Amino acid sequence: MRTVTSALVLTLTLGAGLTACSGNSPSAPSTSTPTTLRLALSADPAPLDPDTYYEAEGLQITTAAYQGLLTYKPDSAEITGLLAKSWKVSSDGKTYTFALRTDVKFSDGTAFDAAAMKASFERRVALAGGPAYTLAEVESTDAPDPATFVVRLKRPVAPFLDYLASPYGPVAVSPAAVKAHAAGDDHGAGWLGAHTAGTGPYQLSSVVKTTRYVLTANAHYWGGKPRFAEVDFAVVPDFSTQSIELQGGQLDMVLHGLNTRDYAAIKQNPGFQVQNFPTLFKTQIWVNPDSAVFGPHAARQALRDSLDTVALTKQIYGDRATASTEVYPEGMLPKGAASDMWQANPQALAALSGNKDKSITIGYYGDNSLQQLANTLQIQMQQAGLTATVRPYGPAQVFALPAEPKQRPDILVAAMNPDAAHVDTWMSIYQAAKAPVNFLGCSVPAADKLADAARVTVDRSESQELYTKAAREYQNSLCWINIADVRDTIAAKAGLTGWRHQMPWVFTVDLATLEPTS
């Protein structure tokens, strides 16, 4: 399962004339317009084959090299065409017909057409990797002519268009490249783990595992020549190092992972800029229904009621987040359809006084902001008479929790995001009883039933009403307590322009639209 909160950091080289900066001294201006954009990865990504890759670390590489039929408008949940110019959906919700662009080539120079898209869908299904769920209900595909691609589903799938717009959705992969580099029946997966063959603005030209990844501009890109000829990713694991290098002039952009104090200091420096973009991140407290303390619903109610989300959000995030007011991130359901607000009562934890001799574990998964929130909860628990221990969970540990109930903490602090802007990609990933990332094993059968019905309902308004009812059932379980809606916060050198960001695509920006200044 993908590492949802893996760090991804971008850096920009501003040319030989750049001098280091420290403290509050801005960098000296460069003497020429740079042609290389330098980025950093906080860890070595998994093999970058787009049909098996399902992490956040390295997502900036795959989304720069590959494109799908659809995408989202900048900072919006509205779907728009990408390789598809337009599309039609049959009245029974099972047949999708896409009119394709006819001016597109792959990075290897071969033409993109409906047959190539058909082959790409078939490849994803055959590899059966993590992202293959997006095509699980596809019955057949057809390419009646080079500019028309038809997908037939076994049954209606309400979020299907969002699957196609997701950063993990099916993309076009050059059939010629797959054939040329196939080893046995691997469909070219061995080669595509460290190479690319897409229609995006860049192609992967060099990989030195654990050290460096380099993208170069795709000479065949249909969308116009990117301003940066090369994008250089160095593996820089430590956030503190990234912060120091940003302020020292070695790095020029950090997409996330710094603390509130760092962002505030950077914002005051005229040599830098801080951008906040809307995204679908929710900071939550997950509650273990088998916890000796928080298993009873009344105890979960006391925990929730004790939390002042406005104060906590300001304390932890400053202006990088707002206190949550909806069950799901903005845009996934109509505003107000599933509101989630309460009057904080700091004394509510007194209801747990009968558990004073019991110990609890507060787990956290993510950056130091989440650790800070876990530490704050620890203090509140101790003031209520509980013995609370804070424990970090790494990616391997946290994603093993669904299968290892004995390793689950009593509560888990995490910031999560869905695969797409459709509410089903939250419910089916995190909340359903059989969801792959239902970390603490909460089960809400009534909600699952409603979500299952909504998923196959053709009428959009009826489907949305069912999803809203499911949302309220999940909400009433109090297994997931919302704290904040967190933005994508980017700290960068001043002067870089052309920002374009997609709300469901976390820790990434559109590399093709970024423009340097001399």
Coordinates of C-alpha atoms in Angstrom, one line a residue:
M1 CA 0.0 0.0 0.0
R2 CA 1.3 3.4 -0.8
T3 CA 3.1 5.5 1.7
V4 CA 0.7 8.3 1.9
T5 CA 2.7 10.8 3.9
S6 CA 6.1 10.1 2.4
A7 CA 8.1 13.4 2.0
L8 CA 8.8 14.9 -1.4
V9 CA 11.1 18.0 -1.7
L10 CA 11.8 20.1 -4.8
T11 CA 14.9 22.2 -5.2
L12 CA 15.9 24.7 -7.8
T13 CA 19.4 25.6 -9.0
L14 CA 19.6 29.2 -9.8
G15 CA 22.9 29.2 -11.7
A16 CA 26.6 29.7 -11.1
G17 CA 26.0 33.2 -9.8
L18 CA 24.0 32.1 -6.8
T19 CA 25.6 32.7 -3.4
A20 CA 24.7 30.9 -0.2
C21 CA 22.4 32.6 2.2
S22 CA 21.9 32.1 5.9
G23 CA 19.8 33.7 8.6
N24 CA 17.7 36.5 7.2
S25 CA 20.1 37.4 4.3
P26 CA 18.5 36.8 0.9
S27 CA 20.4 35.1 -1.9
A28 CA 22.3 37.1 -4.4
P29 CA 20.6 37.2 -7.8
S30 CA 21.8 34.7 -10.4
T31 CA 23.6 35.9 -13.5
S32 CA 21.7 33.7 -16.0
T33 CA 18.4 31.9 -16.4
P34 CA 18.8 28.4 -15.0
T35 CA 18.0 25.3 -17.1
T36 CA 18.2 22.7 -14.4
L37 CA 15.6 22.3 -11.7
R38 CA 17.0 20.3 -8.7
L39 CA 14.6 18.4 -6.4
A40 CA 15.1 16.1 -3.5
L41 CA 13.5 12.9 -2.4
S42 CA 13.5 12.0 1.3
A43 CA 13.9 8.3 0.5
D44 CA 14.6 6.0 -2.4
P45 CA 11.3 5.4 -4.2
A46 CA 9.9 2.0 -5.2
P47 CA 10.3 1.0 -8.8
L48 CA 8.7 3.7 -10.9
D49 CA 6.6 1.6 -13.2
P50 CA 3.3 3.5 -13.2
D51 CA 1.2 0.4 -13.2
T52 CA 2.7 -0.9 -10.0
Y53 CA 4.0 2.2 -8.3
Y54 CA 1.7 3.2 -5.4
E55 CA 3.5 5.6 -3.1
A56 CA 3.9 9.3 -2.6
E57 CA 7.7 9.3 -2.7
G58 CA 8.6 9.7 -6.3
L59 CA 5.1 10.7 -7.4
Q60 CA 6.6 13.9 -8.8
I61 CA 8.6 11.7 -11.2
T62 CA 5.7 9.5 -12.4
T63 CA 3.3 12.4 -12.9
A64 CA 5.9 14.4 -14.9
A65 CA 6.5 11.4 -17.2
Y66 CA 3.1 9.9 -17.7
Q67 CA -0.4 11.1 -18.5
G68 CA -3.9 9.6 -18.4
L69 CA -7.1 10.3 -20.2
L70 CA -8.3 12.8 -17.6
T71 CA -7.0 15.1 -14.9
Y72 CA -8.3 17.8 -12.5
K73 CA -8.5 21.5 -13.0
P74 CA -5.9 23.3 -10.9
D75 CA -6.8 23.3 -7.2
S76 CA -10.3 21.9 -7.9
A77 CA -12.2 18.7 -7.7
E78 CA -13.5 19.3 -11.3
I79 CA -12.4 16.8 -13.9
T80 CA -11.1 17.9 -17.3
G81 CA -9.6 16.2 -20.3
L82 CA -6.0 15.4 -20.8
L83 CA -5.2 12.8 -23.4
A84 CA -9.0 12.7 -24.0
K85 CA -10.5 15.8 -25.5
S86 CA -14.1 14.8 -24.4
W87 CA -16.1 11.8 -23.2
K88 CA -19.6 10.4 -23.1
V89 CA -21.1 8.0 -20.5
S90 CA -24.0 5.7 -21.4
S91 CA -27.3 6.0 -19.6
D92 CA -26.7 2.8 -17.7
G93 CA -23.3 4.1 -16.5
K94 CA -21.4 1.2 -17.9
T95 CA -19.9 2.4 -21.2
Y96 CA -17.5 5.3 -21.5
T97 CA -16.5 6.7 -24.9
F98 CA -13.4 8.9 -25.1
A99 CA -12.4 11.2 -28.0
L100 CA -8.6 11.2 -28.0
R101 CA -6.1 13.9 -28.9
T102 CA -4.4 13.2 -32.2
D103 CA -1.3 15.3 -31.8
V104 CA 0.4 13.2 -29.0
K105 CA 3.6 11.1 -29.1
F106 CA 5.3 9.0 -26.5
S107 CA 8.8 10.0 -25.4
D108 CA 10.2 7.3 -27.7
G109 CA 8.7 9.1 -30.7
T110 CA 5.9 6.6 -31.4
A111 CA 2.4 7.8 -31.8
F112 CA -0.3 7.7 -29.1
D113 CA -3.7 6.4 -30.2
A114 CA -6.6 4.4 -29.0
A115 CA -4.8 1.1 -29.6
A116 CA -2.0 2.3 -27.3
M117 CA -4.5 3.3 -24.6
K118 CA -6.1 -0.1 -24.9
A119 CA -2.8 -1.8 -24.5
S120 CA -2.0 0.3 -21.5
F121 CA -5.3 -0.6 -19.8
E122 CA -4.5 -4.3 -20.5
R123 CA -1.0 -4.0 -19.1
R124 CA -2.2 -2.5 -15.8
V125 CA -4.7 -5.4 -15.3
A126 CA -2.1 -8.0 -16.2
L127 CA 0.4 -6.6 -13.7
A128 CA -2.2 -6.6 -10.9
G129 CA -0.3 -4.0 -8.8
G130 CA -1.7 -1.7 -6.2
P131 CA -3.2 0.8 -8.6
A132 CA -4.9 -2.0 -10.6
Y133 CA -8.1 -1.5 -8.4
T134 CA -8.9 1.4 -10.7
L135 CA -9.7 -1.0 -13.5
A136 CA -11.1 -3.9 -11.4
E137 CA -14.6 -3.4 -12.9
V138 CA -13.6 -3.1 -16.5
E139 CA -15.2 -5.8 -18.6
S140 CA -13.6 -4.8 -22.0
T141 CA -12.0 -2.1 -24.0
D142 CA -12.1 -1.2 -27.7
A143 CA -10.3 1.0 -30.2
P144 CA -12.8 1.3 -33.1
D145 CA -10.6 4.0 -34.7
P146 CA -7.3 5.7 -33.7
A147 CA -9.1 8.7 -32.0
T148 CA -11.8 6.7 -30.2
F149 CA -11.4 4.6 -27.1
V150 CA -14.3 2.8 -25.5
V151 CA -14.4 1.3 -22.0
R152 CA -17.2 -1.1 -20.9
L153 CA -17.7 -1.8 -17.2
K154 CA -19.2 -4.9 -15.6
R155 CA -21.4 -2.6 -13.5
P156 CA -21.6 1.1 -12.8
V157 CA -18.8 2.6 -10.8
A158 CA -19.6 6.1 -9.5
P159 CA -16.0 7.2 -9.0
F160 CA -14.7 5.8 -12.3
L161 CA -13.9 9.2 -13.9
D162 CA -12.1 10.2 -10.7
Y163 CA -10.1 7.0 -10.9
L164 CA -9.0 8.1 -14.4
A165 CA -8.0 11.5 -13.1
S166 CA -6.1 10.2 -10.1
P167 CA -2.3 10.4 -10.0
Y168 CA -2.5 6.6 -9.5
G169 CA -5.0 6.1 -12.3
P170 CA -4.2 4.3 -15.6
V171 CA -1.8 6.1 -17.9
A172 CA -0.6 5.7 -21.4
V173 CA 2.6 3.6 -21.7
S174 CA 4.3 3.2 -25.1
P175 CA 3.5 -0.3 -26.4
A176 CA 6.6 -0.2 -28.5
A177 CA 8.8 0.4 -25.4
V178 CA 7.0 -2.4 -23.5
K179 CA 7.6 -4.8 -26.3
A180 CA 11.2 -3.8 -26.8
H181 CA 12.1 -4.2 -23.2
A182 CA 9.9 -7.1 -22.1
A183 CA 11.7 -10.0 -20.3
G184 CA 9.6 -13.1 -20.5
D185 CA 6.1 -12.2 -19.4
D186 CA 7.0 -9.1 -17.2
H187 CA 5.4 -6.7 -19.7
G188 CA 8.5 -4.6 -19.5
A189 CA 8.2 -4.0 -15.8
G190 CA 11.9 -4.6 -15.1
W191 CA 12.9 -1.9 -17.5
L192 CA 10.1 0.5 -16.6
G193 CA 11.2 0.4 -12.9
A194 CA 14.0 2.7 -13.8
H195 CA 13.0 4.2 -17.2
T196 CA 9.9 5.9 -18.5
A197 CA 7.9 5.7 -21.7
G198 CA 5.0 8.1 -21.3
T199 CA 3.5 11.2 -23.0
G200 CA 4.4 13.7 -20.2
P201 CA 6.7 16.7 -20.4
Y202 CA 9.7 14.7 -19.0
Q203 CA 11.3 11.3 -19.3
L204 CA 13.5 9.5 -16.8
S205 CA 17.1 9.6 -18.2
S206 CA 19.3 8.5 -15.3
V207 CA 18.8 6.5 -12.1
V208 CA 21.4 5.9 -9.4
K209 CA 19.5 4.0 -6.7
T210 CA 19.6 5.7 -3.2
T211 CA 21.5 8.7 -4.7
R212 CA 20.0 10.4 -7.7
Y213 CA 17.2 10.5 -10.3
V214 CA 17.3 12.7 -13.4
L215 CA 14.5 13.8 -15.7
T216 CA 15.1 15.4 -19.1
A217 CA 12.6 17.3 -21.2
N218 CA 10.6 15.1 -23.6
A219 CA 11.5 16.3 -27.1
H220 CA 8.2 14.9 -28.4
Y221 CA 6.0 16.5 -25.7
W222 CA 2.7 17.7 -27.3
G223 CA 2.1 20.4 -24.7
G224 CA 5.1 22.6 -25.5
K225 CA 8.7 22.8 -24.4
P226 CA 9.2 22.9 -20.6
R227 CA 11.2 25.8 -19.3
F228 CA 13.6 23.5 -17.5
A229 CA 15.6 21.2 -19.7
E230 CA 16.6 18.9 -16.8
V231 CA 15.1 18.0 -13.4
D232 CA 17.6 16.6 -11.0
F233 CA 16.4 14.7 -7.9
A234 CA 18.9 14.0 -5.1
V235 CA 18.0 11.6 -2.2
V236 CA 18.1 13.8 0.9
P237 CA 16.5 11.9 3.8
D238 CA 16.5 14.4 6.6
F239 CA 14.0 17.3 6.9
S240 CA 16.4 19.2 9.1
T241 CA 19.1 19.0 6.4
Q242 CA 16.5 20.1 3.8
S243 CA 15.7 23.2 5.9
I244 CA 19.3 24.1 6.4
E245 CA 20.1 23.6 2.7
L246 CA 17.1 25.7 1.6
Q247 CA 18.1 28.6 3.9
G248 CA 21.7 28.1 3.0
G249 CA 21.1 28.4 -0.8
Q250 CA 21.8 24.7 -1.7
L251 CA 18.1 24.0 -2.2
D252 CA 15.5 26.3 -3.6
M253 CA 12.1 24.7 -2.9
V254 CA 10.7 22.4 -0.2
L255 CA 7.3 21.0 -0.8
H256 CA 6.5 19.9 2.7
G257 CA 7.9 18.5 6.0
L258 CA 9.1 21.6 7.7
N259 CA 7.7 22.8 11.0
T260 CA 5.6 25.8 11.6
R261 CA 8.5 27.8 13.0
D262 CA 10.6 27.1 9.9
Y263 CA 7.9 28.3 7.6
A264 CA 7.3 31.4 9.6
A265 CA 11.0 32.3 9.5
I266 CA 11.2 31.6 5.8
K267 CA 8.2 33.7 5.1
Q268 CA 9.8 36.7 6.7
N269 CA 12.9 36.4 4.4
P270 CA 12.5 38.5 1.2
G271 CA 14.7 35.9 -0.6
F272 CA 12.0 33.3 -0.3
Q273 CA 8.3 32.6 -0.9
V274 CA 5.8 30.4 0.9
Q275 CA 2.9 29.1 -1.1
N276 CA -0.2 27.4 0.4
F277 CA -2.4 25.3 -1.9
P278 CA -5.6 23.5 -1.1
T279 CA -5.4 19.8 -0.9
L280 CA -7.3 16.8 0.4
F281 CA -5.2 16.1 3.5
K282 CA -7.0 15.6 6.8
T283 CA -5.2 15.4 10.1
Q284 CA -7.2 12.9 12.2
I285 CA -7.1 10.9 15.4
W286 CA -8.0 7.3 14.7
V287 CA -9.4 5.3 17.6
N288 CA -8.9 1.6 18.2
P289 CA -12.3 0.0 18.8
D290 CA -10.6 -2.8 20.8
S291 CA -8.8 -0.4 23.1
A292 CA -9.4 -1.2 26.8
V293 CA -9.9 2.5 27.4
F294 CA -11.4 3.9 24.1
G295 CA -13.3 0.8 23.0
P296 CA -16.6 2.0 24.6
H297 CA -18.4 4.5 22.4
A298 CA -18.9 6.9 25.4
A299 CA -15.1 7.0 25.8
R300 CA -14.6 7.9 22.2
Q301 CA -17.3 10.6 22.7
A302 CA -15.4 12.0 25.7
L303 CA -12.1 12.1 23.7
R304 CA -13.7 13.9 20.8
D305 CA -15.5 16.4 23.0
S306 CA -12.4 17.3 24.8
L307 CA -10.6 18.4 21.7
D308 CA -10.5 22.1 20.8
T309 CA -9.7 21.7 17.1
V310 CA -9.4 25.5 16.4
A311 CA -6.7 25.9 19.1
L312 CA -4.9 22.6 18.2
T313 CA -4.8 23.6 14.5
K314 CA -3.4 27.0 15.2
Q315 CA -0.9 25.6 17.7
I316 CA 0.4 22.8 15.4
Y317 CA 0.0 24.3 11.9
G318 CA -0.3 28.1 12.2
D319 CA -1.7 29.3 8.8
R320 CA -0.9 26.0 7.0
A321 CA -4.2 24.4 8.0
T322 CA -7.8 25.3 9.1
A323 CA -9.8 23.5 11.7
S324 CA -11.9 20.7 10.2
T325 CA -15.6 21.4 9.8
E326 CA -16.6 18.6 7.4
V327 CA -16.3 14.8 7.7
Y328 CA -14.3 14.7 4.5
P329 CA -12.0 17.1 2.7
E330 CA -13.6 20.0 0.9
G331 CA -15.1 19.2 -2.5
M332 CA -15.7 15.5 -1.8
L333 CA -19.3 16.1 -0.7
P334 CA -21.4 19.2 -1.0
K335 CA -20.5 21.8 1.6
G336 CA -22.5 21.2 4.8
A337 CA -23.8 17.8 3.7
A338 CA -21.8 16.1 6.4
S339 CA -20.7 18.9 8.8
D340 CA -18.5 17.9 11.7
M341 CA -18.2 20.5 14.5
W342 CA -18.7 20.4 18.2
Q343 CA -18.3 22.7 21.2
A344 CA -15.0 21.7 22.9
N345 CA -15.3 20.7 26.6
P346 CA -11.8 20.3 28.2
Q347 CA -13.4 18.5 31.1
A348 CA -14.9 15.8 29.0
L349 CA -12.0 13.4 29.7
A350 CA -13.1 13.3 33.3
A351 CA -15.5 10.7 32.1
L352 CA -12.5 8.4 31.8
S353 CA -11.6 8.6 35.5
G354 CA -12.4 4.9 36.0
N355 CA -9.4 4.1 33.7
K356 CA -6.7 5.9 35.8
D357 CA -4.8 2.8 36.3
K358 CA -4.7 1.9 32.7
S359 CA -1.9 2.7 30.2
I360 CA -2.5 3.7 26.6
T361 CA -0.3 4.1 23.5
I362 CA -0.6 7.2 21.3
G363 CA 0.9 6.4 17.9
Y364 CA 1.7 8.9 15.2
Y365 CA 2.6 8.5 11.6
G366 CA 4.2 11.4 9.7
D367 CA 6.2 14.5 10.2
N368 CA 7.1 16.5 13.3
S369 CA 3.7 18.3 13.2
L370 CA 2.0 15.0 13.9
Q371 CA 4.5 14.2 16.6
Q372 CA 3.7 17.6 18.2
L373 CA 0.0 16.8 18.1
A374 CA 0.7 13.3 19.7
N375 CA 2.7 15.0 22.4
T376 CA -0.1 17.5 23.1
L377 CA -2.6 14.6 23.4
Q378 CA -0.2 12.8 25.8
I379 CA -0.3 15.8 28.1
Q380 CA -4.1 15.9 28.1
M381 CA -4.3 12.2 28.8
Q382 CA -1.9 12.4 31.7
Q383 CA -3.9 15.4 33.1
A384 CA -7.0 13.1 33.0
G385 CA -5.1 10.5 35.0
L386 CA -4.1 8.1 32.2
T387 CA -0.6 6.8 31.6
A388 CA 0.1 7.7 28.0
T389 CA 3.1 6.7 25.9
V390 CA 3.9 8.3 22.5
R391 CA 5.2 5.9 19.8
P392 CA 6.3 6.7 16.2
Y393 CA 5.1 4.4 13.5
G394 CA 7.2 4.2 10.3
P395 CA 5.6 3.4 6.9
A396 CA 6.3 -0.4 7.1
Q397 CA 4.8 -0.5 10.7
V398 CA 1.7 1.6 10.0
F399 CA 0.7 -0.2 6.8
A400 CA 1.1 -3.5 8.5
L401 CA -1.4 -2.6 11.2
P402 CA -4.6 -3.8 9.3
A403 CA -3.1 -7.4 9.4
E404 CA -1.5 -7.1 12.9
P405 CA -4.2 -6.0 15.4
K406 CA -1.9 -6.7 18.4
Q407 CA 0.5 -4.0 17.2
R408 CA -2.2 -1.3 17.0
P409 CA -2.0 1.7 19.4
D410 CA -5.0 2.9 21.4
I411 CA -5.1 6.0 19.2
L412 CA -3.2 6.9 16.1
V413 CA -2.4 10.5 14.9
A414 CA -2.1 10.7 11.1
A415 CA -2.6 13.0 8.2
M416 CA -4.2 11.1 5.3
N417 CA -5.3 11.8 1.7
P418 CA -7.4 9.9 -0.8
D419 CA -6.3 8.7 -4.2
A420 CA -8.8 11.0 -6.0
A421 CA -11.3 13.8 -5.3
H422 CA -14.3 11.4 -5.0
V423 CA -15.5 10.5 -1.5
D424 CA -15.5 6.8 -2.4
T425 CA -11.7 6.9 -2.5
W426 CA -11.7 7.8 1.1
M427 CA -14.3 5.4 2.3
S428 CA -13.1 2.4 0.4
I429 CA -9.4 3.0 1.3
Y430 CA -9.6 3.9 4.9
Q431 CA -13.0 3.2 6.5
A432 CA -14.7 0.1 5.0
A433 CA -14.3 -3.0 7.2
K434 CA -12.2 -4.6 4.4
A435 CA -10.4 -1.4 3.4
P436 CA -6.7 -1.9 2.7
V437 CA -5.7 1.0 5.0
N438 CA -8.3 0.6 7.8
F439 CA -5.3 0.8 10.2
L440 CA -7.2 0.2 13.5
G441 CA -9.9 -2.2 12.3
C442 CA -13.0 -0.2 13.0
S443 CA -16.1 -1.8 11.4
V444 CA -19.3 0.2 10.6
P445 CA -21.5 -2.3 8.6
A446 CA -24.4 0.1 8.0
A447 CA -22.0 2.7 6.5
D448 CA -20.3 0.0 4.3
K449 CA -23.7 -1.1 3.0
L450 CA -24.7 2.5 2.0
A451 CA -21.3 3.1 0.4
D452 CA -21.6 -0.1 -1.6
A453 CA -25.0 1.0 -2.9
A454 CA -23.8 4.5 -3.7
R455 CA -20.9 3.1 -5.8
V456 CA -23.2 1.3 -8.3
T457 CA -25.9 4.0 -8.4
V458 CA -26.1 5.7 -11.8
D459 CA -28.0 8.8 -10.7
R460 CA -25.5 11.2 -9.4
S461 CA -27.7 13.0 -6.9
E462 CA -29.0 9.7 -5.5
S463 CA -25.5 8.3 -5.3
Q464 CA -24.3 11.4 -3.5
E465 CA -27.2 11.1 -1.0
L466 CA -26.2 7.6 -0.2
Y467 CA -22.6 8.6 0.2
T468 CA -23.7 11.3 2.6
K469 CA -25.7 8.9 4.7
A470 CA -22.7 6.6 4.8
A471 CA -20.5 9.5 5.9
R472 CA -22.8 10.2 8.8
E473 CA -22.6 6.5 9.9
Y474 CA -18.8 6.5 9.8
Q475 CA -18.8 9.8 11.6
N476 CA -21.1 8.6 14.4
S477 CA -18.8 5.6 15.1
L478 CA -16.2 8.2 16.3
C479 CA -13.5 5.9 15.1
W480 CA -12.1 8.8 13.1
I481 CA -11.9 12.2 14.8
N482 CA -11.1 15.1 12.4
I483 CA -8.7 17.8 13.5
A484 CA -7.6 19.9 10.6
D485 CA -7.6 20.3 6.8
V486 CA -4.0 20.7 5.9
R487 CA -2.7 22.5 2.9
D488 CA 0.2 21.7 0.6
T489 CA 2.8 24.3 1.8
I490 CA 5.7 25.0 -0.4
A491 CA 8.7 27.0 0.7
A492 CA 10.8 28.2 -2.3
K493 CA 13.3 30.8 -3.4
A494 CA 11.7 34.1 -4.5
G495 CA 11.2 34.5 -8.2
L496 CA 10.1 31.1 -9.3
T497 CA 6.7 31.5 -11.0
G498 CA 4.2 29.5 -13.1
W499 CA 2.8 27.5 -10.1
R500 CA 0.1 24.9 -11.0
H501 CA -1.1 22.5 -8.5
Q502 CA -3.7 19.7 -8.4
M503 CA -5.7 19.3 -5.2
P504 CA -5.7 15.4 -5.1
W505 CA -2.0 15.2 -6.2
V506 CA -0.1 15.6 -3.0
F507 CA 3.5 16.9 -2.7
T508 CA 3.7 17.6 -6.5
V509 CA 3.5 20.6 -8.8
D510 CA 3.3 20.8 -12.5
L511 CA 7.0 20.8 -13.6
A512 CA 6.1 21.8 -17.1
T513 CA 4.6 25.2 -16.1
L514 CA 7.3 26.3 -13.6
E515 CA 9.3 29.3 -14.9
P516 CA 12.6 30.5 -13.5
T517 CA 13.8 34.1 -13.4
S518 CA 17.3 35.2 -14.2

